[in-house]
Amino acid sequence: MIDAVGNPQSVLVLGGTSEIALAVVRRYTAVRKPRVVLAARPSYRRDAAVVELTAAGVPVTAVDFDARDVDGHPAVLDKVFADGGIDVALVAFGVLGDAERAWQDHEAALELAGVNYTGAVSVGVGLAERMRKQGHGVIVALSSVAGERVRRSNFVYGSTKAGMDAFYQGLGEALRPHGVTVTVVRPGFVRTRMTDGLPPTPLSSTADQVAEVVVRAARDRRELVWAPAPLRAVMSVLRHLPRAVFRRLPA
Amino acid sequence: MLVRLSGWGRTAPTVARLVSPRDFEAVANIVKKSRERGVIARGLGRSYGDPAQNAGGVVLDMTRFDRIRRVDVDAGLVDVEAGVSLDALMRALLPFGLWPPVLPGTRQVTVGGAIAADVHGKGHHVVGSFGDHVRSLDLLTADGSVRTLTPDGEGSALFWATVGGMGLTGVVLRATLHVVPVETSYFVVDTEQVDNLDDLLARQSADDDRYAESVSWFDVTATGPRLGRGVLTRANHARLDELPAKLRRDPLAFDAPRLFTVPDRLPSGLLNRVTGRAFSELWYRKSPTRSGQVQNITRFLHPLDVIGEWNRGYGPRGFLQYQFAVPFAAVDVVRQVVERIAASGHVSALNVLKRFGPGNRAPLSFPMPGWTLCVDLPVRPGLGRLCDELDELVLGAGGRHYLAKESRTTAEAVRRGYPRFAQWRAVRASVDPDGVFASDMSRRLEL
Ligand SMILES: Cc1cc2nc3c(=O)[nH]c(=O)nc-3n(C[C@H](O)[C@H](O)[C@H](O)COP(=O)(O)OP(=O)(O)OC[C@H]3O[C@@H](n4cnc5c(N)ncnc54)[C@H](O)[C@@H]3O)c2cc1C
Ligand SMILES: NC(=O)c1ccc[n+]([C@@H]2O[C@H](COP(=O)([O-])OP(=O)(O)OC[C@H]3O[C@@H](n4cnc5c(N)ncnc54)[C@H](OP(=O)(O)O)[C@@H]3O)[C@@H](O)[C@H]2O)c1
C-alpha cells in the first residue's frame, strides 16, 4: 500500500535498467525499503542494478521481460503480481534509435513502434487489469515532450511517444473510478545512455532530476507533469506555432 | 457499489466495494463469500489513516446497526449494536443519569470502532480505556459463526485480541457496556494557562489524580523559552449541588449545536506558519487561568464537534495525526519531539498532551503508563522524513504509535512498539487463518 506521505511498499519497473527509472527507485529506497521488481532483458546492467539494490538492503528481484514479446506479457505480470500486488509501476522502456534510419528502414521503424507504442499498450492493459482488482496503485508512464509536437528531426520516435502518451492519459480516465492513478511524465532532454553523444538542448536535465519530479507527481497523484516543469509552458507555445515557423526552429 | 474511501485525514484513498447489510445474517454471508482481497468493518471513519478501508475488497458499513437494545439502570449496563455512535449513546443514557465512562475527543465514533481501537478519553488515568468497560461482545468470525466473548470467560484471549484489534479478528455485532451514574451533564473545570512545556508536564504529574478528566493543549509555534506554552484543563463531573440554580432545573440537559460545516474544496496549505501561529495564539488567549468553572459537554469535552467535517479545512492533500505514548521515564522524548517539530517548519495547531494510567490486557491496546502526545500535521514535502525521525526517538524510548491515528509508519515499528504483537498475531491466525479480514492498514503494516 502507499502510505499517507506517498511511500510505496512495492515498485515495479518495466524496462528495469532504464537510468531514469533506476533513479526513481533510488529515491524510493533512500527513504524506505520497498519490494522492487526489475522487469528487463537479462543483461550486465540488470545484474548490476540487482547487486547495488541488494547491497543497500532492498528486497529486489529481476524478471525477464522483453517489450516486443507482447504474447509473453500477461505471464510476466502474473508472476510479478503473485507476490502481493504492486503499488507503483513505472513503464520506462523505450528506444530512441537512429532518427534518419527510423523513417527509411522498415525494421528500424517497426522496432520503435513495437517497443515504444505496442509494448507500452500491451503492458498498460495488463497493469490496468491487475491494478483495478487491487483498488489502488499508480502507473507512471515515461512519455516525452518529443510526442507533444513531432518534429522532422525525430518524428518516428515522437509519434510513438505521442501514441503512448495519449493511450496512458485515456487509461488514467478509465481507471479513475477504480482508485488507480496514471501519471504521464513528459521529460525533455535527459542526459542518459539513451541520449549519449547527442548535443543537449536547453532545459536538459539529469535522470535524478526527472526522478524527483516522478516521485513527487506519484505522491500527489498528478495525472500529467513535465520534467523540468517549465517545459510545460515552452511546449504550449511550440504546440501552437505555425508549421512554417516550427519547421525553421533549430533542431 | 465501488466507493473511494479514506480515513479522517483524507490521505491515501483507495477504492472498495462498500456494502451496507441490513441484518447480521447478511453480514455473515458477506464474510463467508469473501474473496481474495477480504473484508473489513467500518464505523464512522473517524480513524485518521487506513484501517477502515480495503482496496479492491469489501468494506462493511456498520452504521446501520444503530440500535440501543436495553438499558439496565440499576446494574449500569447497556446492550447496543456495534454501529451505535457514542453521541447517540450518550444522548440516550443521560436521561437515566448514566454516562459512558470513556469518550474520545469526538463522539462521532461507533461502539465497534471504539472497541477495535480501544479508544481512550481524558479520563484514562482514572477509568482506563474503552475495552475495560466492555462486559461482553458478539464477534462474527471468518468462519461465519458468532461467538459471545467476555473479558474473563472462555474465549477471553479472543476478546482481548478484538479490543484494539483494528477489526482484524472479526466483526463486532453487539456489545454490553458498563456505564456509570452521574448527577449532571456538566463539568467543574479548572483551566490553567501554562508558560512552557516543563511546567505543563510538572503540573500534570503533581495532581492529575484529583481530577476525573485531564488534558492539555500546547503550542508548537512559539519557540525558545515559550516552547510548549499551553493550557491545562482538568475537570470533575459536576454534582447537582455544584450547579448554579439556573442549570439545576435540567441538570442532565444536553444540546450540541452544530454551527458550521467546512466546505469541501479548500486548497491544501491553508494551515501554514502564519495561520498556525494565529490559531495557537487565539487558543492560548481564549483560555485564561480560572478554576471551578461549570462547562457543558461540548465546551469541555468536544469543542471540535461543533464544526462538521472540519478535516476538510486541510485541503485535498490531507493531514496526518502523529500520536505516540512513551513511558514516564522517557519524558525527555516528549520535549525532543516538540522541539523537532517546532524547528522543522511543519505546523501543527492541535497538540494534545496527556498522562496515561495503567494499560490493560489487550496486546494491541495503545495506552501504557506514561505520556501521550498527539499532533496534527498537514501533508507537505518532508513530512515523511520528519515522522521517520520522530519514530526513532519514540521507539528508541520504548514508546509506540496509536494505530487509530497511524498512516505512515513501518511494519517493524508496530512490532517494536507493541511487545505483545506476536501474541496478538497468534490469536488472529487461529481465528482467521486465511486472512479474510484485511484492510489497507493490515497490508501496509503486515498485521
Ligand atoms: C476529532 C477526533 C478526535 C479523536 N479523539 C480521540 C481520543 O481522544 N481518543 C481516542 O482514543 N481516539 C480518538 N480519535 C480516534 C477515534 O476515536 C478512533 O479512530 C475510532 O476507532 C473511530 O471510530 P469509528 O467508528 O469512526 O471507526 P472507523 O474509523 O470507521 O474504524 C476504525 C477501526 O475500527 C474497526 N471497526 C469499526 N467498526 C467495527 C466493528 N463493528 N467490528 C470490528 N471492527 C470495527 C475498523 O475496521 C477500523 O479498524 C479521534 C478521532 C477524531 C476524528
Ligand atoms: N533520455 C531522454 O532524454 C528521454 C527523454 C524523454 C523521455 N525518455 C523516455 O524515458 C524512458 C527511459 O529512458 P532513459 O533515459 O532512462 O534511457 P535508458 O536508460 O536507455 O532506458 C531505456 C530502457 O528501455 C529498455 N528497452 C529498450 N528496448 C527494450 C525491449 N525490447 N524490451 C525491454 N526493454 C527495452 C532498455 O533496456 P535494455 O537495458 O535491455 O536495453 C532500457 O532499460 C524511455 O521510455 C524514454 O523514451 C527519455
PDB file of N, CA, C and O in Angstrom, chain B residues 325-366:
ATOM      1  N   ALA B 325       2.882   7.196  22.550  1.00  0.00           N
ATOM      2  CA  ALA B 325       2.990   7.168  24.008  1.00  0.00           C
ATOM      3  C   ALA B 325       4.404   6.723  24.351  1.00  0.00           C
ATOM      4  O   ALA B 325       4.984   5.904  23.636  1.00  0.00           O
ATOM      5  N   VAL B 326       4.954   7.295  25.405  1.00  0.00           N
ATOM      6  CA  VAL B 326       6.255   6.833  25.918  1.00  0.00           C
ATOM      7  C   VAL B 326       6.150   6.670  27.431  1.00  0.00           C
ATOM      8  O   VAL B 326       5.343   7.340  28.073  1.00  0.00           O
ATOM      9  N   PRO B 327       6.957   5.783  28.002  1.00  0.00           N
ATOM     10  CA  PRO B 327       6.925   5.611  29.460  1.00  0.00           C
ATOM     11  C   PRO B 327       7.294   6.927  30.162  1.00  0.00           C
ATOM     12  O   PRO B 327       7.997   7.765  29.582  1.00  0.00           O
ATOM     13  N   PHE B 328       6.835   7.071  31.405  1.00  0.00           N
ATOM     14  CA  PHE B 328       7.127   8.307  32.157  1.00  0.00           C
ATOM     15  C   PHE B 328       8.619   8.613  32.171  1.00  0.00           C
ATOM     16  O   PHE B 328       9.035   9.762  32.073  1.00  0.00           O
ATOM     17  N   ALA B 329       9.435   7.547  32.276  1.00  0.00           N
ATOM     18  CA  ALA B 329      10.884   7.755  32.376  1.00  0.00           C
ATOM     19  C   ALA B 329      11.444   8.427  31.124  1.00  0.00           C
ATOM     20  O   ALA B 329      12.505   9.033  31.162  1.00  0.00           O
ATOM     21  N   ALA B 330      10.711   8.330  30.025  1.00  0.00           N
ATOM     22  CA  ALA B 330      11.219   8.885  28.763  1.00  0.00           C
ATOM     23  C   ALA B 330      10.613  10.254  28.464  1.00  0.00           C
ATOM     24  O   ALA B 330      10.478  10.643  27.309  1.00  0.00           O
ATOM     25  N   VAL B 331      10.290  10.975  29.526  1.00  0.00           N
ATOM     26  CA  VAL B 331       9.635  12.274  29.334  1.00  0.00           C
ATOM     27  C   VAL B 331      10.455  13.198  28.432  1.00  0.00           C
ATOM     28  O   VAL B 331       9.922  14.053  27.730  1.00  0.00           O
ATOM     29  N   ASP B 332      11.752  12.985  28.414  1.00  0.00           N
ATOM     30  CA  ASP B 332      12.604  13.824  27.594  1.00  0.00           C
ATOM     31  C   ASP B 332      12.264  13.712  26.107  1.00  0.00           C
ATOM     32  O   ASP B 332      12.441  14.653  25.347  1.00  0.00           O
ATOM     33  N   VAL B 333      11.775  12.539  25.720  1.00  0.00           N
ATOM     34  CA  VAL B 333      11.396  12.340  24.318  1.00  0.00           C
ATOM     35  C   VAL B 333      10.246  13.280  23.929  1.00  0.00           C
ATOM     36  O   VAL B 333      10.201  13.792  22.818  1.00  0.00           O
ATOM     37  N   VAL B 334       9.339  13.498  24.870  1.00  0.00           N
ATOM     38  CA  VAL B 334       8.248  14.431  24.600  1.00  0.00           C
ATOM     39  C   VAL B 334       8.839  15.797  24.248  1.00  0.00           C
ATOM     40  O   VAL B 334       8.464  16.424  23.259  1.00  0.00           O
ATOM     41  N   ARG B 335       9.792  16.221  25.059  1.00  0.00           N
ATOM     42  CA  ARG B 335      10.444  17.507  24.815  1.00  0.00           C
ATOM     43  C   ARG B 335      11.144  17.536  23.462  1.00  0.00           C
ATOM     44  O   ARG B 335      10.994  18.455  22.681  1.00  0.00           O
ATOM     45  N   GLN B 336      11.898  16.474  23.194  1.00  0.00           N
ATOM     46  CA  GLN B 336      12.645  16.432  21.931  1.00  0.00           C
ATOM     47  C   GLN B 336      11.714  16.461  20.717  1.00  0.00           C
ATOM     48  O   GLN B 336      12.003  17.123  19.724  1.00  0.00           O
ATOM     49  N   VAL B 337      10.610  15.735  20.823  1.00  0.00           N
ATOM     50  CA  VAL B 337       9.672  15.708  19.696  1.00  0.00           C
ATOM     51  C   VAL B 337       9.107  17.107  19.453  1.00  0.00           C
ATOM     52  O   VAL B 337       9.046  17.582  18.320  1.00  0.00           O
ATOM     53  N   VAL B 338       8.725  17.764  20.537  1.00  0.00           N
ATOM     54  CA  VAL B 338       8.170  19.108  20.385  1.00  0.00           C
ATOM     55  C   VAL B 338       9.210  20.042  19.776  1.00  0.00           C
ATOM     56  O   VAL B 338       8.914  20.829  18.866  1.00  0.00           O
ATOM     57  N   GLU B 339      10.441  19.919  20.232  1.00  0.00           N
ATOM     58  CA  GLU B 339      11.499  20.769  19.677  1.00  0.00           C
ATOM     59  C   GLU B 339      11.727  20.490  18.198  1.00  0.00           C
ATOM     60  O   GLU B 339      11.854  21.410  17.387  1.00  0.00           O
ATOM     61  N   ARG B 340      11.774  19.203  17.844  1.00  0.00           N
ATOM     62  CA  ARG B 340      11.980  18.838  16.429  1.00  0.00           C
ATOM     63  C   ARG B 340      10.884  19.420  15.550  1.00  0.00           C
ATOM     64  O   ARG B 340      11.143  19.929  14.464  1.00  0.00           O
ATOM     65  N   ILE B 341       9.645  19.300  16.008  1.00  0.00           N
ATOM     66  CA  ILE B 341       8.535  19.791  15.183  1.00  0.00           C
ATOM     67  C   ILE B 341       8.628  21.309  15.057  1.00  0.00           C
ATOM     68  O   ILE B 341       8.503  21.858  13.965  1.00  0.00           O
ATOM     69  N   ALA B 342       8.898  21.975  16.178  1.00  0.00           N
ATOM     70  CA  ALA B 342       8.986  23.437  16.142  1.00  0.00           C
ATOM     71  C   ALA B 342      10.092  23.874  15.189  1.00  0.00           C
ATOM     72  O   ALA B 342       9.943  24.852  14.458  1.00  0.00           O
ATOM     73  N   ALA B 343      11.193  23.130  15.162  1.00  0.00           N
ATOM     74  CA  ALA B 343      12.321  23.514  14.315  1.00  0.00           C
ATOM     75  C   ALA B 343      12.103  23.122  12.857  1.00  0.00           C
ATOM     76  O   ALA B 343      12.771  23.622  11.965  1.00  0.00           O
ATOM     77  N   SER B 344      11.142  22.233  12.605  1.00  0.00           N
ATOM     78  CA  SER B 344      11.031  21.636  11.265  1.00  0.00           C
ATOM     79  C   SER B 344      10.358  22.529  10.245  1.00  0.00           C
ATOM     80  O   SER B 344      10.492  22.334   9.052  1.00  0.00           O
ATOM     81  N   GLY B 345       9.594  23.516  10.718  1.00  0.00           N
ATOM     82  CA  GLY B 345       8.820  24.309   9.776  1.00  0.00           C
ATOM     83  C   GLY B 345       7.457  23.698   9.481  1.00  0.00           C
ATOM     84  O   GLY B 345       6.616  24.328   8.857  1.00  0.00           O
ATOM     85  N   HIS B 346       7.212  22.483   9.935  1.00  0.00           N
ATOM     86  CA  HIS B 346       5.873  21.904   9.798  1.00  0.00           C
ATOM     87  C   HIS B 346       5.017  22.459  10.930  1.00  0.00           C
ATOM     88  O   HIS B 346       5.495  22.628  12.044  1.00  0.00           O
ATOM     89  N   VAL B 347       3.768  22.740  10.617  1.00  0.00           N
ATOM     90  CA  VAL B 347       2.937  23.417  11.598  1.00  0.00           C
ATOM     91  C   VAL B 347       1.829  22.512  12.097  1.00  0.00           C
ATOM     92  O   VAL B 347       1.095  21.915  11.311  1.00  0.00           O
ATOM     93  N   SER B 348       1.725  22.427  13.377  1.00  0.00           N
ATOM     94  CA  SER B 348       0.621  21.694  13.965  1.00  0.00           C
ATOM     95  C   SER B 348      -0.102  22.610  14.929  1.00  0.00           C
ATOM     96  O   SER B 348       0.505  23.191  15.817  1.00  0.00           O
ATOM     97  N   ALA B 349      -1.390  22.758  14.734  1.00  0.00           N
ATOM     98  CA  ALA B 349      -2.136  23.672  15.594  1.00  0.00           C
ATOM     99  C   ALA B 349      -2.819  22.934  16.741  1.00  0.00           C
ATOM    100  O   ALA B 349      -3.020  23.486  17.806  1.00  0.00           O
ATOM    101  N   LEU B 350      -3.182  21.661  16.498  1.00  0.00           N
ATOM    102  CA  LEU B 350      -3.891  20.928  17.539  1.00  0.00           C
ATOM    103  C   LEU B 350      -2.936  19.959  18.203  1.00  0.00           C
ATOM    104  O   LEU B 350      -2.636  18.904  17.655  1.00  0.00           O
ATOM    105  N   ASN B 351      -2.412  20.318  19.348  1.00  0.00           N
ATOM    106  CA  ASN B 351      -1.423  19.467  20.003  1.00  0.00           C
ATOM    107  C   ASN B 351      -1.914  19.113  21.377  1.00  0.00           C
ATOM    108  O   ASN B 351      -2.223  19.990  22.172  1.00  0.00           O
ATOM    109  N   VAL B 352      -1.977  17.843  21.650  1.00  0.00           N
ATOM    110  CA  VAL B 352      -2.561  17.409  22.907  1.00  0.00           C
ATOM    111  C   VAL B 352      -1.558  16.548  23.664  1.00  0.00           C
ATOM    112  O   VAL B 352      -0.891  15.695  23.082  1.00  0.00           O
ATOM    113  N   LEU B 353      -1.461  16.813  24.934  1.00  0.00           N
ATOM    114  CA  LEU B 353      -0.544  16.063  25.788  1.00  0.00           C
ATOM    115  C   LEU B 353      -1.326  15.573  27.000  1.00  0.00           C
ATOM    116  O   LEU B 353      -2.084  16.338  27.602  1.00  0.00           O
ATOM    117  N   LYS B 354      -1.146  14.303  27.322  1.00  0.00           N
ATOM    118  CA  LYS B 354      -1.903  13.744  28.442  1.00  0.00           C
ATOM    119  C   LYS B 354      -1.117  12.645  29.128  1.00  0.00           C
ATOM    120  O   LYS B 354      -0.283  11.984  28.522  1.00  0.00           O
ATOM    121  N   ARG B 355      -1.402  12.463  30.401  1.00  0.00           N
ATOM    122  CA  ARG B 355      -0.809  11.353  31.168  1.00  0.00           C
ATOM    123  C   ARG B 355      -1.734  10.166  31.101  1.00  0.00           C
ATOM    124  O   ARG B 355      -2.920  10.282  31.407  1.00  0.00           O
ATOM    125  N   PHE B 356      -1.201   9.011  30.747  1.00  0.00           N
ATOM    126  CA  PHE B 356      -1.997   7.789  30.778  1.00  0.00           C
ATOM    127  C   PHE B 356      -1.838   7.105  32.125  1.00  0.00           C
ATOM    128  O   PHE B 356      -0.784   7.177  32.757  1.00  0.00           O
ATOM    129  N   GLY B 357      -2.896   6.373  32.507  1.00  0.00           N
ATOM    130  CA  GLY B 357      -2.780   5.476  33.649  1.00  0.00           C
ATOM    131  C   GLY B 357      -2.309   4.105  33.157  1.00  0.00           C
ATOM    132  O   GLY B 357      -1.805   3.989  32.030  1.00  0.00           O
ATOM    133  N   PRO B 358      -2.510   3.063  33.951  1.00  0.00           N
ATOM    134  CA  PRO B 358      -2.063   1.725  33.546  1.00  0.00           C
ATOM    135  C   PRO B 358      -2.768   1.233  32.283  1.00  0.00           C
ATOM    136  O   PRO B 358      -3.887   1.635  32.000  1.00  0.00           O
ATOM    137  N   GLY B 359      -2.109   0.376  31.521  1.00  0.00           N
ATOM    138  CA  GLY B 359      -2.708  -0.225  30.336  1.00  0.00           C
ATOM    139  C   GLY B 359      -3.587  -1.407  30.716  1.00  0.00           C
ATOM    140  O   GLY B 359      -3.833  -1.649  31.896  1.00  0.00           O
ATOM    141  N   ASN B 360      -4.081  -2.143  29.707  1.00  0.00           N
ATOM    142  CA  ASN B 360      -4.913  -3.311  30.008  1.00  0.00           C
ATOM    143  C   ASN B 360      -4.358  -4.571  29.341  1.00  0.00           C
ATOM    144  O   ASN B 360      -3.231  -4.574  28.853  1.00  0.00           O
ATOM    145  N   ARG B 361      -5.160  -5.595  29.319  1.00  0.00           N
ATOM    146  CA  ARG B 361      -4.671  -6.897  28.854  1.00  0.00           C
ATOM    147  C   ARG B 361      -4.614  -7.037  27.345  1.00  0.00           C
ATOM    148  O   ARG B 361      -4.097  -8.021  26.834  1.00  0.00           O
ATOM    149  N   ALA B 362      -5.218  -6.093  26.608  1.00  0.00           N
ATOM    150  CA  ALA B 362      -5.257  -6.246  25.146  1.00  0.00           C
ATOM    151  C   ALA B 362      -3.865  -6.012  24.568  1.00  0.00           C
ATOM    152  O   ALA B 362      -3.286  -4.941  24.768  1.00  0.00           O
ATOM    153  N   PRO B 363      -3.328  -6.992  23.826  1.00  0.00           N
ATOM    154  CA  PRO B 363      -1.946  -6.863  23.338  1.00  0.00           C
ATOM    155  C   PRO B 363      -1.731  -5.658  22.428  1.00  0.00           C
ATOM    156  O   PRO B 363      -0.639  -5.113  22.381  1.00  0.00           O
ATOM    157  N   LEU B 364      -2.778  -5.232  21.695  1.00  0.00           N
ATOM    158  CA  LEU B 364      -2.600  -4.088  20.803  1.00  0.00           C
ATOM    159  C   LEU B 364      -3.235  -2.813  21.353  1.00  0.00           C
ATOM    160  O   LEU B 364      -3.376  -1.830  20.629  1.00  0.00           O
ATOM    161  N   SER B 365      -3.620  -2.834  22.622  1.00  0.00           N
ATOM    162  CA  SER B 365      -4.169  -1.608  23.200  1.00  0.00           C
ATOM    163  C   SER B 365      -3.056  -0.574  23.288  1.00  0.00           C
ATOM    164  O   SER B 365      -1.924  -0.880  23.659  1.00  0.00           O
ATOM    165  N   PHE B 366      -3.396   0.645  22.914  1.00  0.00           N
ATOM    166  CA  PHE B 366      -2.379   1.694  22.850  1.00  0.00           C
ATOM    167  C   PHE B 366      -1.929   2.231  24.212  1.00  0.00           C
ATOM    168  O   PHE B 366      -0.731   2.341  24.471  1.00  0.00           O
TER     169      PHE B 366
END
